[in-house]
Coordinates of C-alpha atoms in Angstrom, one line a residue:
X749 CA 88.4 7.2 -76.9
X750 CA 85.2 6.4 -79.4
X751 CA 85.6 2.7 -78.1
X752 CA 85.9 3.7 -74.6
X753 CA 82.6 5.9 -74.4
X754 CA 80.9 3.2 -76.5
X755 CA 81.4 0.9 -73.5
X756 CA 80.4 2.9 -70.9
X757 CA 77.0 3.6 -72.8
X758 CA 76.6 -0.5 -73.4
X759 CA 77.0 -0.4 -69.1
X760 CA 74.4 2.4 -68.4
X761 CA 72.2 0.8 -71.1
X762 CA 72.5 -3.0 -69.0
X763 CA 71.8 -0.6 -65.6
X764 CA 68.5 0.6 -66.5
X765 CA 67.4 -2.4 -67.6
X766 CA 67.9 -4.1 -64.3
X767 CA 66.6 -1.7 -62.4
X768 CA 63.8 -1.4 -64.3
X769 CA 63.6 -5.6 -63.8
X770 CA 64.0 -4.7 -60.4
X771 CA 61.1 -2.6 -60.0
X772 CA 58.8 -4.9 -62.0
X773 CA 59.7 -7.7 -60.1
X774 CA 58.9 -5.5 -57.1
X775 CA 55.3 -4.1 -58.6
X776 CA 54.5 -7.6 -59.5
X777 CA 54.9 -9.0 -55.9
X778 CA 52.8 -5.8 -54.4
X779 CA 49.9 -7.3 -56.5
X780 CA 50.3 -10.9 -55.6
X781 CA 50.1 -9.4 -51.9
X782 CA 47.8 -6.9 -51.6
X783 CA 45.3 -7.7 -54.9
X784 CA 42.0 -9.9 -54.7
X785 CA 41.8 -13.6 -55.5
X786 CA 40.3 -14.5 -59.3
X787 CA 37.3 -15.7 -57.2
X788 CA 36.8 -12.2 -55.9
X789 CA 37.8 -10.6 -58.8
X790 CA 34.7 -12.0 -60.5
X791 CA 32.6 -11.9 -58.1
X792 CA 33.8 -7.7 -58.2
X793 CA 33.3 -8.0 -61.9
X794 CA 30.2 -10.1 -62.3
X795 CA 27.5 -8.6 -59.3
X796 CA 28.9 -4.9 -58.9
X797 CA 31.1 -5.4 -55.5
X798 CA 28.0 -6.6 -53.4
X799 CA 29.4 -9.4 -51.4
X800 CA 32.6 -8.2 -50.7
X801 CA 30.7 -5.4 -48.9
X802 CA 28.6 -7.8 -47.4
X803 CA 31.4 -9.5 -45.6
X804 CA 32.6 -6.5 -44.3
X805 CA 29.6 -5.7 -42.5
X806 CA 29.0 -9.2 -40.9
X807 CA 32.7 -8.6 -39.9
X808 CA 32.0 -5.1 -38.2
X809 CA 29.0 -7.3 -36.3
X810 CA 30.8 -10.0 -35.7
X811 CA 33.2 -7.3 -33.6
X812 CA 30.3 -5.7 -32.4
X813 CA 28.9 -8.7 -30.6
X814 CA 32.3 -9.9 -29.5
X815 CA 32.4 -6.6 -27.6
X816 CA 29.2 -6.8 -26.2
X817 CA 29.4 -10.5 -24.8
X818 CA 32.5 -9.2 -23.4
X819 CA 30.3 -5.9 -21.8
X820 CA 28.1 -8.9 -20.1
X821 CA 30.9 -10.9 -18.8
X822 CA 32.1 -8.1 -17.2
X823 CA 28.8 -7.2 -15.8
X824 CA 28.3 -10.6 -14.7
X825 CA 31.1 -10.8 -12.4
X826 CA 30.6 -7.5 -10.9
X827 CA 26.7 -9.3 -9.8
X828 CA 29.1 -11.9 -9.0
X829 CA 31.3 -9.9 -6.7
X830 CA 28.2 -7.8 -5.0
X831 CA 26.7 -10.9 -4.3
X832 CA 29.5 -12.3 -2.9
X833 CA 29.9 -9.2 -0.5
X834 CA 26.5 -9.3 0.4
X835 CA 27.0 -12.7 1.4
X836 CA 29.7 -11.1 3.8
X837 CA 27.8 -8.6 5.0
X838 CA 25.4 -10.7 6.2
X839 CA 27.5 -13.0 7.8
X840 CA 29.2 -9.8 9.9
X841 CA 25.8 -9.0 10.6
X842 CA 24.5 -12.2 11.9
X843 CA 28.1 -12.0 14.8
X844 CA 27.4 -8.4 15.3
X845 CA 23.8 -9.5 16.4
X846 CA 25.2 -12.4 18.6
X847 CA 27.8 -10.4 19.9
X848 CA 24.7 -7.9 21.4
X849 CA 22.8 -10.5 22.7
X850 CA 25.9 -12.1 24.3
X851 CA 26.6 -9.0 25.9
X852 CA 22.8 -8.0 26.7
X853 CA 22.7 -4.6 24.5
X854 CA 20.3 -3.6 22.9
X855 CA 19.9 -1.8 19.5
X856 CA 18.2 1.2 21.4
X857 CA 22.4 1.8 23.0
X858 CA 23.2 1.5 19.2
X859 CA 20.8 4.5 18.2
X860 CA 23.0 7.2 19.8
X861 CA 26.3 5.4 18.0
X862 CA 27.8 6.1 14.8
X863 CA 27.9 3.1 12.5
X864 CA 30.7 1.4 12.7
X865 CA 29.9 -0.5 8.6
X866 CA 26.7 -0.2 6.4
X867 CA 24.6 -3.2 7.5
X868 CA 24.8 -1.6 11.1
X869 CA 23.5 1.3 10.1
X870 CA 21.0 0.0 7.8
X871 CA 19.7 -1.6 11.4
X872 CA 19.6 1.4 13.2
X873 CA 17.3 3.0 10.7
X874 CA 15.1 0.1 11.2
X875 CA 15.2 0.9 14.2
X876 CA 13.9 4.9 13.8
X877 CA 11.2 3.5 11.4
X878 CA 8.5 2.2 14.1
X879 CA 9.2 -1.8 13.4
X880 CA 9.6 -3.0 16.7
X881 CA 8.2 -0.2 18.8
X882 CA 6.5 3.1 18.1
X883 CA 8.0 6.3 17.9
X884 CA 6.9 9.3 20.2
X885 CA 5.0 11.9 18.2
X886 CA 4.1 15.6 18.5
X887 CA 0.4 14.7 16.6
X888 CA -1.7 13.0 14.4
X889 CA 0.0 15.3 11.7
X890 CA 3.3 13.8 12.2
X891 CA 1.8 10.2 11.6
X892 CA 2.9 8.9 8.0
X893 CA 0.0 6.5 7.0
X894 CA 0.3 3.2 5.4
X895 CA -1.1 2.7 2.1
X896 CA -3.0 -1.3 1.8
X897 CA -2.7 -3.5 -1.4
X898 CA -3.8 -6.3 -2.5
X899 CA -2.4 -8.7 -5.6
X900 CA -4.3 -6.4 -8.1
X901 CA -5.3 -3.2 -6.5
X902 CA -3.6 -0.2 -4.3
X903 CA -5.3 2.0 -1.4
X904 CA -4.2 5.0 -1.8
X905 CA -5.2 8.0 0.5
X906 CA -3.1 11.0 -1.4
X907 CA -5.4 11.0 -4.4
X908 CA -5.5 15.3 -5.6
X909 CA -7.1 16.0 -8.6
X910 CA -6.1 13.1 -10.7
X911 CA -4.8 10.4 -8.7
X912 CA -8.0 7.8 -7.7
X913 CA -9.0 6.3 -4.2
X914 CA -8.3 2.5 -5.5
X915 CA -5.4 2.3 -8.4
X916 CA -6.3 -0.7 -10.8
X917 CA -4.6 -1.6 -12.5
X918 CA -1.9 -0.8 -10.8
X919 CA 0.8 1.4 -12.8
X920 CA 4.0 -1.0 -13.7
X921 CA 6.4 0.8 -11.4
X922 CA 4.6 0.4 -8.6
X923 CA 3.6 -3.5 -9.5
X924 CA 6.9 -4.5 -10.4
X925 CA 8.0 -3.5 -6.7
X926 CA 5.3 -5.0 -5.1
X927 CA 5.6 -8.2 -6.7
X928 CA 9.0 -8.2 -5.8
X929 CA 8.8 -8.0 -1.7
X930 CA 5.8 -10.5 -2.5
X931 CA 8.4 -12.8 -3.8
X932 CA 10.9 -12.0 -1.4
X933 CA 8.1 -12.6 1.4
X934 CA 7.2 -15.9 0.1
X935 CA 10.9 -16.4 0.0
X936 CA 11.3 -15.7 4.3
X937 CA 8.0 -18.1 4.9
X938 CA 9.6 -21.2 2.7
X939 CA 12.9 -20.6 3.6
X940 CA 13.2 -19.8 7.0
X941 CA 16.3 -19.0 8.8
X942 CA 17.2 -21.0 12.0
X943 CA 16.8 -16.9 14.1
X944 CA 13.2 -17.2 12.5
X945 CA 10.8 -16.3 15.7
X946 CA 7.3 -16.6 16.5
X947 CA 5.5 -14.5 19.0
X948 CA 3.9 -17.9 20.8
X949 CA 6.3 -20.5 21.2
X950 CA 4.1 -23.0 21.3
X951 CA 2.8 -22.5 17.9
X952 CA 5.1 -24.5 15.9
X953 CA 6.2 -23.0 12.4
X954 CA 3.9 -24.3 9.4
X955 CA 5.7 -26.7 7.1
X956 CA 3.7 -26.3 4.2
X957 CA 4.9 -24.0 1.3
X958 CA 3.2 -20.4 0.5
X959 CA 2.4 -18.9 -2.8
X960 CA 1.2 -15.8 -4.4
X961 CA -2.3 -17.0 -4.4
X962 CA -2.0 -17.5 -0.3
X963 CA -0.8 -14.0 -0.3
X964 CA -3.8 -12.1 1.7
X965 CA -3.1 -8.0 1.9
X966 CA -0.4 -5.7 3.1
X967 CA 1.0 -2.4 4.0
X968 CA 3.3 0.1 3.3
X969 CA 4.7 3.0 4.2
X970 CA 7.8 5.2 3.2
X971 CA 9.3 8.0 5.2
X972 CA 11.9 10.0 3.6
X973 CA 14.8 10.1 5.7
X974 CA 14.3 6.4 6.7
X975 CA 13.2 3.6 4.2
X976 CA 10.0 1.8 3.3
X977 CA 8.2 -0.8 5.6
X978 CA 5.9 -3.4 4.4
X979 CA 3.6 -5.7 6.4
X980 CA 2.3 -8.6 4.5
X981 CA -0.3 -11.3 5.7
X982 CA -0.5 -15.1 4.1
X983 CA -3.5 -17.4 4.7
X984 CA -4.3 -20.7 3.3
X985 CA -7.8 -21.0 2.1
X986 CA -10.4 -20.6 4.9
X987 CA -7.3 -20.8 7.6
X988 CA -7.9 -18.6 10.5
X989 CA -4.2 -18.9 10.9
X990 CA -2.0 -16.4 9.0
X991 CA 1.5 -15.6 8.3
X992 CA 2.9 -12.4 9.0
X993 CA 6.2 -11.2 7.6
X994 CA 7.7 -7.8 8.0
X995 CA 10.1 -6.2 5.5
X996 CA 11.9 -3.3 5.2
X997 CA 14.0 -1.3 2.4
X998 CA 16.2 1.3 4.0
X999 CA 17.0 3.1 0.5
X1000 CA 18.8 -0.4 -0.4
X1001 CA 18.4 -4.0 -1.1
X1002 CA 15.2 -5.6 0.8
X1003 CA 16.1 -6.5 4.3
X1004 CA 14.0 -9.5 6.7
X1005 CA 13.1 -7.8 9.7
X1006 CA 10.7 -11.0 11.1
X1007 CA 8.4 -13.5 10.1
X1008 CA 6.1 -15.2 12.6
X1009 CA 2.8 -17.0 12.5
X1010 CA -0.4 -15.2 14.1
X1011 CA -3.7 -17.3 14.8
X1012 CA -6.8 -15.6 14.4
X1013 CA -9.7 -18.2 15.6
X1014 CA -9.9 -17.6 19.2
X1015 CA -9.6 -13.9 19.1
X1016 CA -12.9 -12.3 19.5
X1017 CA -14.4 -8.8 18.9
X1018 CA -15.7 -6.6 20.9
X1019 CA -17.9 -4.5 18.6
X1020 CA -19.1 -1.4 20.5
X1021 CA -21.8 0.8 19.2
X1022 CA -23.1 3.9 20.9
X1023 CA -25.9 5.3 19.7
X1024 CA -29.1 7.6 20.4
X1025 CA -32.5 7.1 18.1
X1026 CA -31.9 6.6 14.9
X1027 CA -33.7 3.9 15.2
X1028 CA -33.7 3.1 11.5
X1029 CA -29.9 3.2 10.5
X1030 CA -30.1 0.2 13.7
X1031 CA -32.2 -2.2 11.9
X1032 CA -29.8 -1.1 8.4
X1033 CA -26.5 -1.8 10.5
X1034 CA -28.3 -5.4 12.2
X1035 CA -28.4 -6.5 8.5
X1036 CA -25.3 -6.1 8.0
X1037 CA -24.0 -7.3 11.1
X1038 CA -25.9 -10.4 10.5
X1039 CA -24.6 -11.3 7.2
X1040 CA -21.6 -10.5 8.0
X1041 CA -20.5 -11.6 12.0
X1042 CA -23.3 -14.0 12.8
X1043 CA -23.6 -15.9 9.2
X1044 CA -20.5 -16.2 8.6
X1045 CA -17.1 -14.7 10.7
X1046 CA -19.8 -16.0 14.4
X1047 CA -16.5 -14.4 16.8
X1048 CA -18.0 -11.2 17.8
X1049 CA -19.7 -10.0 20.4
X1050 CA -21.7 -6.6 19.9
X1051 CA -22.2 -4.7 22.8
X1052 CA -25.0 -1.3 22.0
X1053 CA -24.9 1.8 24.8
X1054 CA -27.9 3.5 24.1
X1055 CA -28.7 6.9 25.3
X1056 CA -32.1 7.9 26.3
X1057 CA -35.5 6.3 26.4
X1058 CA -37.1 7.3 23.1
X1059 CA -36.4 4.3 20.6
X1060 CA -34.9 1.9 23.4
X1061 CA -37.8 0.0 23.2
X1062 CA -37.3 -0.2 19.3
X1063 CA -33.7 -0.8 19.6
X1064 CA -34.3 -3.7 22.3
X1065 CA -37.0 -5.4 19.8
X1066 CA -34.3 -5.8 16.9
X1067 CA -31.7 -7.4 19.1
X1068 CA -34.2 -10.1 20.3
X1069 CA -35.2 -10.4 17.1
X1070 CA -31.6 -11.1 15.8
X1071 CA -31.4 -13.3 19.2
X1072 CA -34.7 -16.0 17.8
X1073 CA -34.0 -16.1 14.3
X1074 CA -30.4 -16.6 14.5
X1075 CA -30.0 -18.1 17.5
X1076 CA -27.3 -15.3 18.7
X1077 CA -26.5 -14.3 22.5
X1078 CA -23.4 -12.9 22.2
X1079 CA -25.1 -9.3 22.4
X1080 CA -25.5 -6.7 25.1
X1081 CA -28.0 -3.7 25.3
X1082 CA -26.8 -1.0 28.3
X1083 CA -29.1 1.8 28.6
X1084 CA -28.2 4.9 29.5
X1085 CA -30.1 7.5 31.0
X1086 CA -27.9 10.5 30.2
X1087 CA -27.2 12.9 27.1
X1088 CA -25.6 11.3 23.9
X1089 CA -21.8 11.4 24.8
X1090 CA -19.6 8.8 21.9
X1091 CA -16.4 9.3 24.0
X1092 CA -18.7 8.3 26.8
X1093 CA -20.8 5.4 25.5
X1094 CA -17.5 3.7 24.1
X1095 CA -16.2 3.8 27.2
X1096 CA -19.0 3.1 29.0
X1097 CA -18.9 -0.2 26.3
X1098 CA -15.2 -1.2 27.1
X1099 CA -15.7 -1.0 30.9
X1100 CA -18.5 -3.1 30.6
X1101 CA -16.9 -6.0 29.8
X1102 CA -15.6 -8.6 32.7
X1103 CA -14.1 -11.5 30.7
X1104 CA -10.4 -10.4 30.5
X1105 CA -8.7 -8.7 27.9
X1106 CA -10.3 -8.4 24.2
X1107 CA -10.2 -6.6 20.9
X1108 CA -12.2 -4.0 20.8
X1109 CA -13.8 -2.2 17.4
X1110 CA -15.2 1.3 18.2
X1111 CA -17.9 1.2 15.8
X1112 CA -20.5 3.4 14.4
X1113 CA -24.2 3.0 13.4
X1114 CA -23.7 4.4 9.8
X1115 CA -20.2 1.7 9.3
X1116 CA -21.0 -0.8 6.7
X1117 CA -17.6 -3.6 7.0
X1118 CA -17.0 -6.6 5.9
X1119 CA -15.5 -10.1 7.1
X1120 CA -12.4 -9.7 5.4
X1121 CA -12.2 -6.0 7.6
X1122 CA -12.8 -8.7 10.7
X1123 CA -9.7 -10.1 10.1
X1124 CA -7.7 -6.6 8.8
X1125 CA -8.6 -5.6 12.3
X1126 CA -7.4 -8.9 14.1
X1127 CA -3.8 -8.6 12.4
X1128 CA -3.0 -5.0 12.6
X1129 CA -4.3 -5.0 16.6
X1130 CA -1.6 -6.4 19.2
X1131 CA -2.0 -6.1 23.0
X1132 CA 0.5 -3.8 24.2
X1133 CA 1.9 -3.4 20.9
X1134 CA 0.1 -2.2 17.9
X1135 CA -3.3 0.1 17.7
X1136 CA -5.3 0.1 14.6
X1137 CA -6.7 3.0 13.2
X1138 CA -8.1 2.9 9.7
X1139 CA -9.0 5.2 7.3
X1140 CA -12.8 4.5 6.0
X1141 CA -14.3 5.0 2.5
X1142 CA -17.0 7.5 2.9
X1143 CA -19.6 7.4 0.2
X1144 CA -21.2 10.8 -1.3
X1145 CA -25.4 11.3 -1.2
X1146 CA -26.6 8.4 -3.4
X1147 CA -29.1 11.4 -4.5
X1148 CA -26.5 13.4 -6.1
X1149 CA -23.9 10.4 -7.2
X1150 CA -27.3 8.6 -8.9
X1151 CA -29.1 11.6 -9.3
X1152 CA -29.8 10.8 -13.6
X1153 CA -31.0 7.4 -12.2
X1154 CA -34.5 6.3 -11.9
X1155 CA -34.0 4.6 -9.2
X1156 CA -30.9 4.7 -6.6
X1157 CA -28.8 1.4 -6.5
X1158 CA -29.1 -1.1 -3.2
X1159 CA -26.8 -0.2 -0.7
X1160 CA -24.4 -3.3 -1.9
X1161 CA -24.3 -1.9 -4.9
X1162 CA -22.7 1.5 -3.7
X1163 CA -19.6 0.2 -2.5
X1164 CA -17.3 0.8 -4.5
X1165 CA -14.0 2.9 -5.0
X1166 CA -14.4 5.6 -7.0
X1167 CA -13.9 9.0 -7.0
X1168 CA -17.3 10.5 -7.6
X1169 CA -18.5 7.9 -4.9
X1170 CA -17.1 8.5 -1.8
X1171 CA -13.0 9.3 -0.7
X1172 CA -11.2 8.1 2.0
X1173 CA -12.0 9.7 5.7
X1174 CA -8.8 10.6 6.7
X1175 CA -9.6 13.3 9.1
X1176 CA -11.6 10.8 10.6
X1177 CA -10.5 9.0 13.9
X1178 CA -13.6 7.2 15.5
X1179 CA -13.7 3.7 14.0
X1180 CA -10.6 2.1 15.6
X1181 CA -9.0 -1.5 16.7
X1182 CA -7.4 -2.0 20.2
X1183 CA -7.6 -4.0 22.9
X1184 CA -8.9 -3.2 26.1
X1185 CA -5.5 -3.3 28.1
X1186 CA -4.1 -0.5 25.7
X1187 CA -7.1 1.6 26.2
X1188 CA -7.5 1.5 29.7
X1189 CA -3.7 1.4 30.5
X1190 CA -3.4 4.9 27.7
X1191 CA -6.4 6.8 29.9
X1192 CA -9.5 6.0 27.6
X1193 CA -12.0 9.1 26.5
X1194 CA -11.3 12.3 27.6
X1195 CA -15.1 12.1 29.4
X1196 CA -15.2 15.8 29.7
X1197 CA -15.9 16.4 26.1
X1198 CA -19.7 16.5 24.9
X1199 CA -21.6 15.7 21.7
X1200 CA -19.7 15.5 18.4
X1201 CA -15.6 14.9 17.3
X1202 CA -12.5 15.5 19.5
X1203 CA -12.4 13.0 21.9
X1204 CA -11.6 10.8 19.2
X1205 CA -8.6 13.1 18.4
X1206 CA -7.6 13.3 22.0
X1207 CA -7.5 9.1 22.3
X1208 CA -6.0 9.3 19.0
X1209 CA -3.0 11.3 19.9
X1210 CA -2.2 9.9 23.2
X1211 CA -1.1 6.8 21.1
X1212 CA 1.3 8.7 19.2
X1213 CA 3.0 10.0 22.1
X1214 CA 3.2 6.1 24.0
X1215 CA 5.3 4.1 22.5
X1216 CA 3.2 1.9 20.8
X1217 CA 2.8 1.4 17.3
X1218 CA -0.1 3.4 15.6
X1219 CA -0.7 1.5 12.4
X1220 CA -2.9 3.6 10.1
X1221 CA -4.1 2.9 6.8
X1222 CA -7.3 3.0 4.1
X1223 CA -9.3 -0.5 4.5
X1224 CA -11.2 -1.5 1.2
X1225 CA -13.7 -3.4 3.7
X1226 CA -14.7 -0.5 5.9
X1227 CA -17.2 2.2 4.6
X1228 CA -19.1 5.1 5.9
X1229 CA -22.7 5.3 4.7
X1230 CA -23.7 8.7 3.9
X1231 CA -26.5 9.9 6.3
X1232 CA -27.8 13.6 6.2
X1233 CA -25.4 15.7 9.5
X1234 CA -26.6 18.3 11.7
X1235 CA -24.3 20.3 13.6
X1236 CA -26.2 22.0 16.9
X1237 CA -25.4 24.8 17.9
X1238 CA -24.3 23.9 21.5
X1239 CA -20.9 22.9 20.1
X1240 CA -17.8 24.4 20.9
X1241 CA -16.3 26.4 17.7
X1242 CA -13.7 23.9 17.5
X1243 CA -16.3 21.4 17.2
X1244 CA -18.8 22.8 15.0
X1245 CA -16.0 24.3 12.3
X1246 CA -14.8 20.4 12.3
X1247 CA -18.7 19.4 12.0
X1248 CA -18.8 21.6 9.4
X1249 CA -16.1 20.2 7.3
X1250 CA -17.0 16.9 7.5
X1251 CA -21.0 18.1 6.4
X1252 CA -19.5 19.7 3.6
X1253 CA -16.5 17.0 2.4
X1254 CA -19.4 14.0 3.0
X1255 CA -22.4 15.8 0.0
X1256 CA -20.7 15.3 -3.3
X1257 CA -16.9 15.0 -5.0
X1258 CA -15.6 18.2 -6.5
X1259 CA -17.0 17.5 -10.1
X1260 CA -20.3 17.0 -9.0
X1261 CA -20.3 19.8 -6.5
X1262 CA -19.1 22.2 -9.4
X1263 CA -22.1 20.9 -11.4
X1264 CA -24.1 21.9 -8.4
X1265 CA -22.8 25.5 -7.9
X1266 CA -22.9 26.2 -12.1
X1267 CA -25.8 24.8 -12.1
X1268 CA -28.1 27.9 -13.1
X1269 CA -24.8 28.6 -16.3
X1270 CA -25.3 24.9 -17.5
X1271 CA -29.5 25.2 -17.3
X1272 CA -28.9 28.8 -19.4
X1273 CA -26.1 27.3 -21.6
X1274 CA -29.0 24.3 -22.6
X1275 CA -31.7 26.8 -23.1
X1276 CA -29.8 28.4 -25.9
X1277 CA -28.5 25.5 -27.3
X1278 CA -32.2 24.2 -27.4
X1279 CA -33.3 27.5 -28.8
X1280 CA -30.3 27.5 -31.8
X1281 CA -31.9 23.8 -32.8
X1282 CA -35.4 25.4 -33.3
X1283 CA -34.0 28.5 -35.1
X1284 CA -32.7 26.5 -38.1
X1285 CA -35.4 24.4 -39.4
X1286 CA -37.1 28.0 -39.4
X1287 CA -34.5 29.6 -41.4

């Protein structure tokens, strides 16, 4: 028994000891596995664990920018896929159109249709927005203006408070869309497409290339349930042919609606003036006229309806004098021997002419314009298509705007945009652009209304209920000088309350008016200011 039990205790002894083996071997193959190399291990013992850590954040970068390159791919062919179904799109759009020509419909049958896909009904809301033809329209309320631009600056007629008549520099938003229908303009004229038509097909398409610098002025407009529309004009330097291209954004991607070619240099002007005495603001509006239509744009003709005898003799003298030193004929004086009528004289004026059908400007003796307005009226005026009313800058009394100036500033000097200068007329609707045909074919004046305001209204509406396109917008080259009004008392209440309004809107801008009314406060408020400085040296 003693040598049996020894035995089994020598067994149990040689049991633990391999196991134990066992689990050393094990323990030592864990740290083979899972431990860090020697070089790590120093590096862990000599600089305190920095560049292991190091590594392990350019590996969490590494992963990040994996991930994002991966984000871009992606994005890039979604663009890739959108593109491609605009692609499609466009071709459906291009048989759709072919398939209505083929067939002789037009898009006005598509207006009362559902759309059938998205680029047809894109199309129909070009065709609510006024492109091709204008829409009917209660009154001038209903009218959603244009605003104008140039390259660097914005017209703006919804200016408040805080908001100024001409925005420069123009706020990035707004610039960064601009420049883009600018590029996609430039785009249609170098580019064009084989459906690219011209309004005269004789007038073959320009071959030379456009760029921004070529780019002249446009318009826009957006209305709410529709889209926005922009009208741009390109010009070579000192073309009188332009490029006209129409675009249009129905709350997507920019769409071509046309881009033809429109030659300016045989179109003439038919500036008409009516006027009684104010002899004076003549001879100031025969400078300008001079330096501006005989000196240099030399394709108007101005035709003056005077009314009365007193200062017809004056009036007559100027014009001949314009006719010898300038060597100008294309002028003609019409007396008339009645009371001062403008609906009357103007059309009085358009009758009067017997060559055929011409533009017409509707022009007052207080209008300062410019050549570049010349040709703003010549693009935006279409025979039997387009009417052009813009919106004027009025300036404020030089003797209140340069009231803490010795002297007050030449008149070329005033004209500028800025608030505390002048704002943009838009109640006004006398100083207009259309061509005979429209006006005589739409009625002309109301001739039963006397003296001041409404008849313009009157013309001005029976536009927006034809069916041509009223095009309205503020004009940088178009001002109103400021001349003292007198509203007389044989007006009708509707007439003198709107004579009224403009007398009041035309003194001063709200700042200055407030200086005006608080001006007895600010005189008190110096006083005792002036008084406080005496007080001290005293004390």
């Amino acid at each position: 028994m003693p040598r049996r039990g020894l035995l089994l205790q020598g067994r149990a002894r040689w049991l633990l000891l391999g196991v134990f083996l066992l689990l050393a071997l094990m323990l030592f193959v864990y740290l083979l596995e899972c431990g860090p190399t020697a070089d790590a291990s120093s590096a862990l013992a000599g600089f305190g664990g920095e560049p292991y850590a190091k590594e392990h954040y350019q590996a969490l970068l590494q992963e990040q920018e994996e991930r994002h390159q991966s984000r871009v791919s992606s994005l890039k062919r979604q663009i890739a896929q959108l593109k491609q179904e605009l692609q499609e799109m466009g071709a459906k759009l291009k048989v759709l159109q072919e398939k209505k020509d083929s067939t002789g419909q037009g898009r006005m049958e598509a207006r009362d249709q559902e759309p059938g896909d998205l680029l047809e009904f894109l199309h129909s809301q070009i065709d609510k927005a006024e492109v091709s033809t204008g829409a009917r329209l209660p009154s001038e309320y209903a009218l959603v203006p244009f605003e104008s631009f140039t390259a660097t600056k914005v017209y703006q007629l919804e200016m408040g408070l805080t908001r100024h008549p001409e925005e420069k520099p123009v706020r990035r938003d707004r610039r960064d869309e601009l420049t883009e229908v600018i590029e996609a303009a430039l785009d249609v004229i170098n580019n064009p497409d084989d459906d690219d038509g011209q309004e005269d097909e004789d007038m073959p398409l320009q071959k030379q290339t456009y760029t921004e610098n070529d780019f002249v002025e446009g318009l826009y407009r957006t209305e709410r349930d529709k889209g926005t529309l922009y009208e741009l004009f390109f010009s070579k330097e000192e073309a009188t042919d332009f490029r006209h291209v129409t675009l249009f954004r129905p709350f997507g991607p920019l769409m071509k609606v046309r881009s033809t070619s429109v030659e300016t240099a045989g179109v003439v002007i038919n500036l008409i003036v009516p006027l009684s005495g104010r002899t004076e603001a003549f001879v100031q509006f025969l400078h300008n006229f001079r330096e501006v239509c005989v000196q240099q744009d030399r394709r108007v003709h101005l035709t003056v309806v005077y009314f009365g005898q007193e200062g017809l003799l004056q009036v007559r003298s100027s014009l001949d004098k314009l006719s010898r030193e300038d060597s100008f004929s294309n002028y003609t004086l019409i007396p008339v021997d009645e009371e001062f009528s403008r609906g009357r004289g103007l059309d009085i004026g358009a009758h009067a002419w017997k060559k055929g059908d011409v533009l017409m400007f509707f022009c007052d003796v207080d209008v300062y314009f410019t050549a570049e307005f010349l040709n703003t009226c010549r693009l935006n005026a279409s025979p039997n298509k387009r009417v052009f009313y813009p919106v004027l800058f009025s300036l404020y009394n030089p003797a209140i705007v340069y009231g803490n100036m010795e002297l007050t500033p030449p008149i070329e000097h005033q004209l500028i945009h800025k608030k505390d200068t002048g704002f943009w007329r838009d109640f006004g609707f006398g100083m207009t652009c259309q061509y005979r045909s429209d006006f005589l074919n739409i009625g002309g004046f109301d001739l039963e209304v006397k003296g001041w305001g409404v008849e313009d209204v009157h013309l001005y509406r029976k536009y927006l209920r034809s069916e041509l396109i009223v095009v309205r917008t503020p004009v940088s080259g178009l001002f109103h000088l400021w001349h003292e009004k007198q509203c007389a008392d044989e007006l009708t209440p509707e007439q003198y309350r709107m004579c009224i309004q403009s007398k009041a809107m035309n003194e001063a801008s709200h700042s200055h008016l407030g200086m005006l009314v608080f001006r007895e406060e600010i005189e008190s408020h110096l006083r005792k200011q002036a008084f406080n400085v005496q007080r001290k040296p005293e004390e």
